[in-house]
Amino acid sequence: MAPKKSILPFVLIVLFALFLAIGINLGEVSSVLEKAIHVCLSCMGIG
Amino acid sequence: MLILRRWIQILATVLSNAYWKFPFTRGIYQGNLKAVCVPGLNCYSCPAATGSCPLGALQNFMATLRPRFGAGHTHFGLYVIGMLGLTGSLVGRMPCAWLCPFGFLQELIHKIPSPEFEIPKPLTYIKYILLGLFIFILPLLVVDEFGYGITWFCKHICPAGTLEAGIPLMLLKPELRELIGILFHSKLLILALFLAWMAVSRRPFCRVACPLGAIYSLFNKVSVFRMTHDPDKCTLCGACYRDCPMGVKFYEDANHYDCIRCLKCYQESCRFGAISYEVAGIPLLKALKRTAETDAPME
């Protein structure tokens, strides 16, 4: 049986790589850092 | 393969929690690595955490989307969605088996000798409800007068946050103990229930309640890496199901949404060469070799 090949995974890879690049370009990396370096009281269950 | 996976799980857990100065600093790591989301569930407020939790980061983007948008910042969380989608497109739910510290913990606890209880299939859909409701809809729609939402899953449910951040930080910072209320106790109860459940069922949190696993699972059928099943060689003996850490019946669906691609069924369970895997539709050499060996006449 011939292996079933699909381009869909590669389309998704390109799409999400684009999302990632746009997110980085918009400065979302610093937003993630800003949240992560402070103690999250919600995560602890007290805030 | 099982030993290799164990070592990778240990390595991933250690690397995700490699800030061992915390007993002296009595705080969390605040370096630049925290800008990177780890692929598994690992609370960024764990004192030892070196990376960000993708679920926490995603909820935070949703919870702050309105005020940020009002201030002219178009932050939709594409950085996190892109990272999760890229990982899912490549390997589907594989990070759950190989890289997630909380998944590793569940496997370790399940080694405690206990009676075995199967998880009813309808419960495995709860994680999709939690994903939609607690990660996206509630943080986005339930907001205060300034437009800020809250991280609903972290705040009300996440047992990883209670275990990795809540308990250690309560021990490190006694002043925080004054803030303990019903919320902390309800989260402790959720953690205790899941810990007990882990002993008697296979990976209950992953199968029932993990929104991160729910995201990755959406990619299982379309990822570059996929499992394959040969019905001509399968005898329906059920060995793959008995050994599966997620209780998946591989012979019914080779890329089931709960399959975490641990490869235990391929490596250890199936003696008939009915299980293999492929990358981009191309069977891997090892899988072909194994099938050829099984094809040889038995003496």
Short mmCIF file of C-alpha atoms in Angstrom, two decimals, chain B residues 37-42 44 52-59 80 83-84 212 216:
data_model
loop_
_atom_site.label_atom_id
_atom_site.label_comp_id
_atom_site.label_asym_id
_atom_site.label_seq_id
_atom_site.Cartn_x
_atom_site.Cartn_y
_atom_site.Cartn_z
CA CYS B 37 6.90 28.91 26.83
CA VAL B 38 7.74 25.33 27.75
CA PRO B 39 5.87 22.66 25.74
CA GLY B 40 4.35 20.96 28.83
CA LEU B 41 2.24 22.03 31.79
CA ASN B 42 4.65 23.69 34.23
CA TYR B 44 5.63 29.77 35.79
CA SER B 52 6.55 30.14 31.00
CA CYS B 53 3.44 28.00 31.12
CA PRO B 54 1.78 28.25 27.67
CA LEU B 55 -1.70 27.94 29.21
CA GLY B 56 -1.08 30.69 31.74
CA ALA B 57 0.38 32.94 29.04
CA LEU B 58 -2.55 32.28 26.71
CA GLN B 59 -5.14 33.02 29.40
CA VAL B 80 1.76 31.36 22.15
CA MET B 83 4.25 27.98 19.29
CA LEU B 84 1.56 25.49 20.32
CA LEU B 212 -2.97 21.97 26.87
CA TYR B 216 -2.26 19.31 21.05
#
